[in-house]
Amino acid sequence: MDDAQATKGPKRTSLPLPVVGTGRPGMEAPGPGSHGPGAQDVLTSTLEALPREECGVFAVTGVEQAAELVFLGLYALQHRGQESAGICAITPNGTARVRKGLGLVADVFSADDLNALWGDTAVGHVRYSTAGGSRQQNAQPIVVRYAQGDLSIAHNGNLTNGQELRNRLVEEGALFQTTSDSEVIVHLIARSRHDTVEAQIDDALSHLEGAFSLVISVGNTLFAAVDPRGFRPLVLGRKGKGYVVASETCALDIIDAEYIRDIKPGEVLKLKGSEIHRLRSLAPAPKPAPCVFELVYFARPDSRIWGASVDRARRAFGRQLAREHPADADCVFAVPDSANSSALGYAEESGIPYELGLLRNHYVGRTFIKPSQADRDFGARIKYNPVREVVEDRRVVVVDDSLVRGTTSTSLVKFLRNAGAREVHLRIASPPVRFPCFYGIDMPSREELIGSSHSIPEIGEILGVDSMGYLSLEGMLGVVEEFGPFCDACFSGDYSAPLVDMERGLVTETVPPGC
Ligand code: AMP
């Protein structure tokens, strides 16, 4: 790998940036001068409720019909975001074409769309938002035409100074079309006073605080970058003569790409066809802080991230949980699917038989994606059903990966009792979630977190269980020690990246900045 040096250049004039492909469905190509209605919203609503987002990114370069591969990759990353999906493909002459919309990957793209998205470089994104409602305008990739050509960006993570940067840019005359903090990055690149694309990107990234795992295309060149703490995963793979960048390795598998390595904290890579260059790294953080909640819940168990198999990590959590909180019971089962691996670990360690005691309806989305609490309660009720033959007259251990509001477990305990369970022992394969996440995992405010407002015995009483136990923080970190250190802020309140917007009152705890 070569190191390309970032160069400084003369000051360039800053022009308002047209943001394209955000307002209407269908195929869109960047056109100059298209300023949308979003700008006024932003000027008048600094403290407006912004959507919280979690996302998956996937990009390919140097492979024919890259958009088809991106489509498949996004399929594999669907669990990281179900609200919207988008693909931007770049033609050989550097023109970006984008198709994005609200909904699942399978619903957003037709065969005709994929045919029209031709070129050997493409960038894709799936987005997941809970607060703030569904916004077509926030779907990514964001695509613009700027001085150096067509640019697209797909972002996973939350910036913790996104609002501060946005306010500054708005004061300088920038026109925003989305409420997503990812658009801030686009403006910073376009307004950079450096004169090479590499230096502009490097410059823009150096202003960011918080979490970002990014793919950016400028013309046919792809850039991949991870913030200095490496909060969110981003992996590099090889497909034929080209390269693939993905949030998780399960997305490499689906296109038969070969895993090369994880992109390291602070690393910025430049990929062009079959060439790869490591650009100057971002200023290092005191220590890396990959998000342990990716291992607990968010990533797919068939992925490897940060060198760890997600399945193996969850099994280890389950085994440790069984050591810390044994139970006298007849069977163990998971709240499917995210707790399957940890329930297996619990069963292995305790010797209690593993059963399929709860069935999940796969045609219902993740309960968290419903914007209101009423919807969430309903979601839990329609999502799971106990298998009466497994639970009737038995002492059951139910393992879930995490307890957030307690909504799922409250409903489940009732179902299990109604199905005849004699005793219900709830085991949670992570510590109590007590603090909101500002780095890209959707967590409600502290008041809504059951682990923050109640003691463990109180929680057991509220949920109506015979016994309950959480994995300890030390126990959890201990079994994945070789892959850490990790960010455990949602459990410990130890926030490693400064919460700039929060500290300056630009966002509230209940409303972390978008994406
Ligand atoms: P709750 O029902 O509010 O206690 O949420 C816990 C359930 O939601 C668990 O079954 C988890 O698998 C799942 N979960 C945990 N964290 C999240 C998250 N950030 N987004 C969506 N679902 C989550």
Coordinates of N, CA and C in Angstrom, one line a residue, residues 239-403:
K239 N -13.1 -8.3 -4.5 CA -14.0 -9.1 -5.4 C -13.3 -9.0 -6.8
G240 N -12.9 -10.1 -7.4 CA -12.2 -10.1 -8.6 C -11.0 -9.2 -8.5
K241 N -10.9 -8.2 -9.5 CA -9.8 -7.3 -9.4 C -10.1 -6.0 -8.6
G242 N -11.4 -5.9 -8.2 CA -11.8 -4.7 -7.5 C -11.9 -4.9 -6.0
Y243 N -12.4 -3.9 -5.3 CA -12.5 -3.8 -3.8 C -13.9 -3.6 -3.4
V244 N -14.2 -4.1 -2.2 CA -15.5 -3.9 -1.6 C -15.3 -3.4 -0.2
V245 N -16.1 -2.5 0.3 CA -16.1 -2.0 1.6 C -17.5 -2.2 2.2
A246 N -17.6 -2.8 3.4 CA -18.9 -3.1 4.0 C -18.9 -2.9 5.5
S247 N -20.1 -2.7 6.0 CA -20.2 -2.5 7.4 C -19.9 -3.9 8.2
E248 N -20.3 -5.0 7.5 CA -20.0 -6.3 8.2 C -19.6 -7.3 7.1
T249 N -19.0 -8.3 7.6 CA -18.5 -9.4 6.7 C -19.6 -10.2 6.1
C250 N -20.8 -10.3 6.7 CA -21.9 -11.0 6.1 C -22.2 -10.5 4.7
A251 N -22.0 -9.2 4.5 CA -22.2 -8.6 3.2 C -21.2 -8.9 2.2
L252 N -20.0 -9.3 2.6 CA -19.0 -9.8 1.7 C -19.4 -11.2 1.2
D253 N -19.8 -12.0 2.2 CA -20.2 -13.4 1.9 C -21.2 -13.5 0.8
I254 N -22.2 -12.6 0.8 CA -23.3 -12.7 -0.1 C -22.9 -12.5 -1.6
I255 N -21.8 -11.8 -1.8 CA -21.3 -11.6 -3.1 C -20.0 -12.4 -3.4
D256 N -19.7 -13.3 -2.5 CA -18.5 -14.1 -2.6 C -17.2 -13.3 -2.7
A257 N -17.2 -12.2 -1.9 CA -16.0 -11.4 -1.9 C -15.1 -12.0 -0.8
E258 N -13.8 -11.7 -1.0 CA -12.8 -12.3 0.0 C -12.6 -11.2 1.1
Y259 N -12.6 -11.5 2.3 CA -12.4 -10.6 3.4 C -10.8 -10.3 3.4
I260 N -10.5 -9.1 3.4 CA -9.0 -8.7 3.6 C -8.7 -8.4 5.0
R261 N -9.4 -7.3 5.5 CA -9.1 -6.9 6.9 C -10.2 -5.9 7.3
D262 N -10.2 -5.6 8.6 CA -11.0 -4.5 9.1 C -10.3 -3.2 8.8
I263 N -11.0 -2.1 8.5 CA -10.4 -0.8 8.3 C -10.2 -0.3 9.7
K264 N -9.0 0.2 10.0 CA -8.6 0.5 11.4 C -9.1 1.9 11.8
P265 N -9.2 2.1 13.1 CA -9.6 3.4 13.6 C -8.7 4.5 13.1
G266 N -9.3 5.5 12.5 CA -8.5 6.7 12.0 C -8.0 6.5 10.6
E267 N -8.2 5.3 10.0 CA -7.7 5.1 8.7 C -8.5 5.7 7.6
V268 N -7.9 6.2 6.5 CA -8.6 6.7 5.4 C -8.0 6.0 4.2
L269 N -8.8 5.2 3.4 CA -8.3 4.5 2.3 C -8.8 5.1 1.0
K270 N -8.0 5.0 0.0 CA -8.4 5.5 -1.4 C -8.4 4.3 -2.3
L271 N -9.5 4.0 -2.9 CA -9.6 2.8 -3.8 C -10.0 3.2 -5.2
K272 N -9.2 2.8 -6.1 CA -9.5 3.2 -7.5 C -9.3 2.0 -8.4
G273 N -10.3 1.4 -8.9 CA -10.2 0.1 -9.7 C -9.5 -0.9 -8.8
S274 N -8.4 -1.4 -9.3 CA -7.7 -2.4 -8.5 C -6.5 -1.8 -7.6
E275 N -6.5 -0.5 -7.6 CA -5.4 0.2 -6.8 C -5.9 0.5 -5.4
I276 N -5.1 0.4 -4.4 CA -5.5 0.8 -3.1 C -4.3 1.7 -2.4
H277 N -4.7 2.8 -1.8 CA -3.7 3.6 -1.2 C -4.2 3.9 0.2
R278 N -3.3 3.9 1.2 CA -3.6 4.4 2.5 C -3.2 5.8 2.6
L279 N -4.3 6.7 2.8 CA -4.0 8.1 3.0 C -3.5 8.4 4.4
R280 N -3.1 9.6 4.6 CA -2.7 10.0 6.0 C -3.8 9.6 7.0
S281 N -3.4 9.0 8.1 CA -4.4 8.7 9.1 C -4.8 9.9 9.9
L282 N -6.0 9.8 10.4 CA -6.5 10.9 11.3 C -5.8 10.9 12.6
A283 N -5.8 12.0 13.3 CA -5.1 12.1 14.6 C -5.6 11.0 15.5
P284 N -4.7 10.2 16.1 CA -5.1 9.1 16.8 C -5.9 9.5 18.1
A285 N -6.8 8.6 18.5 CA -7.5 8.8 19.8 C -6.7 8.2 20.9
P286 N -6.8 8.6 22.2 CA -6.0 7.9 23.2 C -6.2 6.4 23.2
K287 N -7.4 5.9 22.9 CA -7.5 4.5 22.8 C -8.7 4.2 21.9
P288 N -8.7 3.1 21.1 CA -9.9 2.7 20.3 C -11.1 2.4 21.1
A289 N -12.3 2.6 20.6 CA -13.5 2.4 21.3 C -14.6 1.7 20.4
P290 N -14.3 0.6 19.8 CA -15.3 -0.1 19.1 C -16.5 -0.4 20.0
C291 N -17.7 -0.3 19.4 CA -18.9 -0.4 20.2 C -19.3 -1.9 20.6
V292 N -19.3 -2.2 21.9 CA -19.5 -3.5 22.3 C -21.0 -4.0 22.0
F293 N -21.9 -3.0 21.9 CA -23.3 -3.3 21.6 C -23.4 -3.9 20.2
E294 N -22.5 -3.6 19.3 CA -22.5 -4.3 18.0 C -22.4 -5.8 18.3
L295 N -21.6 -6.2 19.2 CA -21.4 -7.7 19.5 C -22.6 -8.2 20.3
V296 N -23.2 -7.4 21.1 CA -24.3 -7.8 21.9 C -25.6 -8.0 21.1
Y297 N -25.9 -7.0 20.2 CA -27.1 -7.0 19.5 C -27.1 -6.7 18.0
F298 N -26.3 -5.7 17.7 CA -26.6 -5.0 16.4 C -26.1 -5.8 15.2
A299 N -24.9 -6.3 15.3 CA -24.3 -7.0 14.1 C -24.9 -8.4 13.9
R300 N -24.7 -9.0 12.8 CA -25.3 -10.3 12.5 C -24.3 -11.4 13.0
P301 N -24.9 -12.5 13.6 CA -24.0 -13.4 14.2 C -23.1 -14.1 13.2
D302 N -23.4 -14.1 11.9 CA -22.5 -14.7 10.9 C -21.4 -13.7 10.5
S303 N -21.3 -12.6 11.1 CA -20.3 -11.6 10.7 C -19.1 -11.8 11.7
R304 N -17.9 -11.3 11.2 CA -16.8 -11.2 12.0 C -16.5 -9.7 12.0
I305 N -16.4 -9.1 13.2 CA -16.0 -7.7 13.2 C -14.9 -7.5 14.3
W306 N -14.0 -6.6 13.9 CA -12.8 -6.4 14.8 C -12.1 -7.7 15.2
G307 N -12.1 -8.6 14.3 CA -11.4 -9.9 14.6 C -12.3 -10.8 15.4
A308 N -13.4 -10.4 15.8 CA -14.3 -11.3 16.7 C -15.4 -11.9 15.8
S309 N -15.7 -13.2 16.0 CA -16.9 -13.7 15.5 C -18.1 -13.3 16.4
V310 N -19.1 -12.7 15.8 CA -20.2 -12.2 16.6 C -20.9 -13.4 17.3
D311 N -21.0 -14.5 16.6 CA -21.6 -15.7 17.2 C -20.8 -16.1 18.4
R312 N -19.5 -16.2 18.2 CA -18.7 -16.7 19.3 C -18.7 -15.8 20.5
A313 N -18.7 -14.5 20.2 CA -18.8 -13.5 21.3 C -20.1 -13.7 22.1
R314 N -21.2 -13.8 21.4 CA -22.5 -14.0 22.1 C -22.5 -15.3 22.8
R315 N -22.0 -16.3 22.3 CA -22.0 -17.6 23.1 C -21.2 -17.4 24.3
A316 N -20.0 -16.7 24.2 CA -19.2 -16.5 25.4 C -20.0 -15.6 26.4
F317 N -20.8 -14.7 26.0 CA -21.6 -13.9 26.9 C -22.6 -14.8 27.6
G318 N -23.2 -15.7 26.8 CA -24.2 -16.7 27.4 C -23.6 -17.6 28.4
R319 N -22.4 -18.1 28.1 CA -21.7 -19.0 29.1 C -21.3 -18.3 30.4
Q320 N -20.8 -17.0 30.2 CA -20.5 -16.2 31.4 C -21.8 -15.9 32.2
L321 N -22.8 -15.7 31.5 CA -24.1 -15.4 32.2 C -24.5 -16.6 33.0
A322 N -24.4 -17.8 32.4 CA -24.8 -19.0 33.2 C -23.9 -19.2 34.4
R323 N -22.6 -18.8 34.3 CA -21.7 -18.9 35.5 C -22.2 -17.9 36.6
E324 N -22.5 -16.7 36.1 CA -22.9 -15.6 37.1 C -24.3 -15.8 37.6
H325 N -25.2 -16.3 36.8 CA -26.6 -16.4 37.3 C -27.2 -17.8 36.9
P326 N -26.8 -18.8 37.6 CA -27.3 -20.1 37.3 C -28.8 -20.2 37.6
A327 N -29.5 -21.2 37.1 CA -30.9 -21.3 37.4 C -31.3 -22.8 37.5
D328 N -32.2 -23.1 38.3 CA -32.7 -24.4 38.5 C -33.9 -24.5 37.5
A329 N -33.7 -25.1 36.4 CA -34.8 -25.0 35.4 C -34.8 -26.2 34.5
D330 N -35.9 -26.4 33.7 CA -36.0 -27.6 32.8 C -35.5 -27.3 31.4
C331 N -35.6 -26.1 31.0 CA -35.1 -25.8 29.6 C -34.7 -24.3 29.5
V332 N -33.9 -24.1 28.5 CA -33.4 -22.7 28.2 C -33.8 -22.4 26.7
F333 N -34.3 -21.2 26.5 CA -34.5 -20.8 25.1 C -34.3 -19.3 25.0
A334 N -34.2 -18.9 23.7 CA -33.8 -17.5 23.4 C -35.0 -16.7 23.1
V335 N -34.9 -15.4 23.2 CA -35.8 -14.5 22.5 C -35.2 -14.3 21.1
P336 N -35.8 -15.0 20.1 CA -35.1 -15.0 18.8 C -35.2 -13.7 18.2
D337 N -34.3 -13.4 17.2 CA -33.1 -14.2 16.8 C -31.8 -13.7 17.5
S338 N -31.9 -12.4 18.0 CA -30.6 -11.8 18.4 C -30.0 -12.5 19.7
A339 N -30.9 -13.2 20.4 CA -30.3 -13.9 21.6 C -30.0 -15.4 21.4
N340 N -30.2 -15.9 20.1 CA -30.0 -17.3 19.9 C -28.6 -17.8 20.3
S341 N -27.6 -17.1 19.9 CA -26.2 -17.5 20.2 C -26.0 -17.5 21.7
S342 N -26.4 -16.4 22.4 CA -26.1 -16.3 23.9 C -27.0 -17.4 24.6
A343 N -28.2 -17.7 24.2 CA -28.9 -18.8 24.9 C -28.3 -20.1 24.7
L344 N -27.7 -20.3 23.5 CA -26.9 -21.6 23.3 C -25.8 -21.7 24.2
G345 N -25.1 -20.5 24.4 CA -23.9 -20.5 25.3 C -24.4 -20.8 26.8
Y346 N -25.6 -20.2 27.1 CA -26.1 -20.5 28.5 C -26.4 -22.0 28.7
A347 N -27.0 -22.6 27.6 CA -27.4 -24.0 27.7 C -26.1 -24.9 27.8
E348 N -25.1 -24.5 27.0 CA -23.9 -25.3 27.0 C -23.2 -25.3 28.3
E349 N -23.2 -24.1 28.9 CA -22.5 -24.0 30.2 C -23.3 -24.6 31.4
S350 N -24.6 -24.4 31.3 CA -25.4 -24.9 32.5 C -25.8 -26.3 32.4
G351 N -25.7 -26.9 31.1 CA -26.2 -28.3 30.9 C -27.7 -28.4 30.9
I352 N -28.4 -27.3 30.9 CA -29.9 -27.3 30.8 C -30.2 -27.4 29.3
P353 N -31.2 -28.3 29.0 CA -31.5 -28.5 27.5 C -32.0 -27.2 26.8
Y354 N -31.4 -27.1 25.6 CA -31.8 -25.9 24.8 C -33.1 -26.3 24.0
E355 N -34.0 -25.4 24.0 CA -35.3 -25.7 23.3 C -35.7 -24.5 22.5
L356 N -36.6 -24.7 21.6 CA -37.2 -23.6 20.8 C -38.5 -23.2 21.4
G357 N -38.5 -22.4 22.4 CA -39.7 -22.1 23.2 C -40.5 -20.9 22.7
L358 N -39.8 -20.1 21.9 CA -40.5 -18.9 21.4 C -40.2 -18.8 19.9
L359 N -41.3 -18.5 19.2 CA -41.2 -18.4 17.7 C -41.3 -16.9 17.4
R360 N -40.6 -16.5 16.4 CA -40.6 -15.2 16.0 C -41.2 -15.1 14.6
N361 N -42.2 -14.2 14.4 CA -42.7 -13.9 13.1 C -41.8 -13.1 12.3
H362 N -41.2 -13.6 11.2 CA -40.1 -12.9 10.5 C -40.7 -11.8 9.6
Y363 N -42.0 -11.8 9.5 CA -42.5 -10.8 8.5 C -42.8 -9.5 9.3
V364 N -42.5 -9.4 10.5 CA -42.6 -8.2 11.3 C -41.2 -7.6 11.5
G365 N -41.1 -6.3 11.3 CA -39.8 -5.7 11.4 C -39.3 -5.7 12.9
R366 N -38.1 -5.2 13.1 CA -37.6 -5.0 14.5 C -38.5 -4.1 15.2
T367 N -38.9 -4.4 16.5 CA -39.9 -3.6 17.1 C -39.5 -2.2 17.3
F368 N -38.2 -1.9 17.4 CA -37.7 -0.6 17.7 C -38.0 0.4 16.6
I369 N -38.2 -0.1 15.4 CA -38.3 0.8 14.2 C -39.6 1.5 14.2
K370 N -40.5 1.0 15.0 CA -41.8 1.7 15.0 C -41.7 3.0 15.8
P371 N -42.1 4.1 15.2 CA -41.8 5.4 15.8 C -42.5 5.7 17.2
S372 N -43.6 5.1 17.5 CA -44.2 5.5 18.8 C -44.3 4.3 19.7
Q373 N -44.4 4.6 21.0 CA -44.4 3.6 22.0 C -45.6 2.6 21.8
A374 N -46.8 3.2 21.4 CA -47.9 2.3 21.2 C -47.6 1.3 20.1
D375 N -46.9 1.7 19.1 CA -46.6 0.8 18.0 C -45.6 -0.3 18.5
R376 N -44.7 0.2 19.4 CA -43.7 -0.8 19.9 C -44.4 -1.9 20.7
D377 N -45.3 -1.5 21.6 CA -46.0 -2.5 22.4 C -46.7 -3.5 21.5
F378 N -47.3 -3.0 20.5 CA -48.1 -3.8 19.5 C -47.1 -4.7 18.8
G379 N -45.9 -4.1 18.4 CA -44.9 -4.9 17.7 C -44.5 -6.1 18.5
A380 N -44.2 -5.9 19.8 CA -43.8 -7.1 20.6 C -44.9 -8.1 20.7
R381 N -46.1 -7.7 20.7 CA -47.2 -8.7 20.8 C -47.4 -9.5 19.6
I382 N -47.2 -8.9 18.4 CA -47.4 -9.6 17.2 C -46.1 -10.4 16.7
K383 N -45.0 -10.1 17.4 CA -43.7 -10.6 16.8 C -43.4 -12.0 17.4
Y384 N -43.8 -12.3 18.6 CA -43.4 -13.6 19.2 C -44.6 -14.4 19.7
N385 N -44.4 -15.7 19.6 CA -45.4 -16.6 20.2 C -44.7 -17.8 20.8
P386 N -45.2 -18.2 22.1 CA -44.6 -19.3 22.7 C -45.0 -20.6 22.1
V387 N -44.2 -21.6 22.2 CA -44.5 -23.0 21.8 C -45.1 -23.7 23.1
R388 N -46.4 -23.8 23.1 CA -47.0 -24.3 24.3 C -46.4 -25.7 24.8
E389 N -46.1 -26.6 23.9 CA -45.6 -27.9 24.2 C -44.2 -27.8 24.9
V390 N -43.5 -26.7 24.6 CA -42.2 -26.6 25.3 C -42.3 -26.0 26.7
V391 N -43.2 -25.0 26.8 CA -43.2 -24.2 28.1 C -44.2 -24.7 29.1
E392 N -45.3 -25.5 28.7 CA -46.3 -25.8 29.6 C -45.8 -26.6 30.8
D393 N -46.1 -26.1 32.0 CA -45.8 -26.8 33.2 C -44.3 -27.0 33.4
R394 N -43.5 -26.1 32.8 CA -42.0 -26.2 33.0 C -41.4 -24.9 33.6
R395 N -40.2 -25.2 34.1 CA -39.5 -24.0 34.7 C -38.5 -23.6 33.5
V396 N -38.8 -22.4 33.0 CA -38.0 -22.0 31.8 C -37.0 -20.9 32.1
V397 N -35.9 -21.0 31.4 CA -34.9 -19.9 31.4 C -35.0 -19.2 30.0
V398 N -35.4 -17.9 30.1 CA -35.5 -17.1 28.8 C -34.3 -16.2 28.7
V399 N -33.5 -16.3 27.6 CA -32.3 -15.4 27.5 C -32.6 -14.4 26.4
D400 N -32.5 -13.1 26.8 CA -32.5 -12.1 25.8 C -31.1 -11.4 25.8
D401 N -30.8 -10.7 24.6 CA -29.5 -10.1 24.5 C -29.4 -8.9 25.3
S402 N -30.5 -8.1 25.5 CA -30.4 -6.8 26.2 C -31.9 -6.4 26.6
L403 N -31.9 -5.6 27.6 CA -33.2 -5.0 28.0 C -33.0 -3.5 27.9

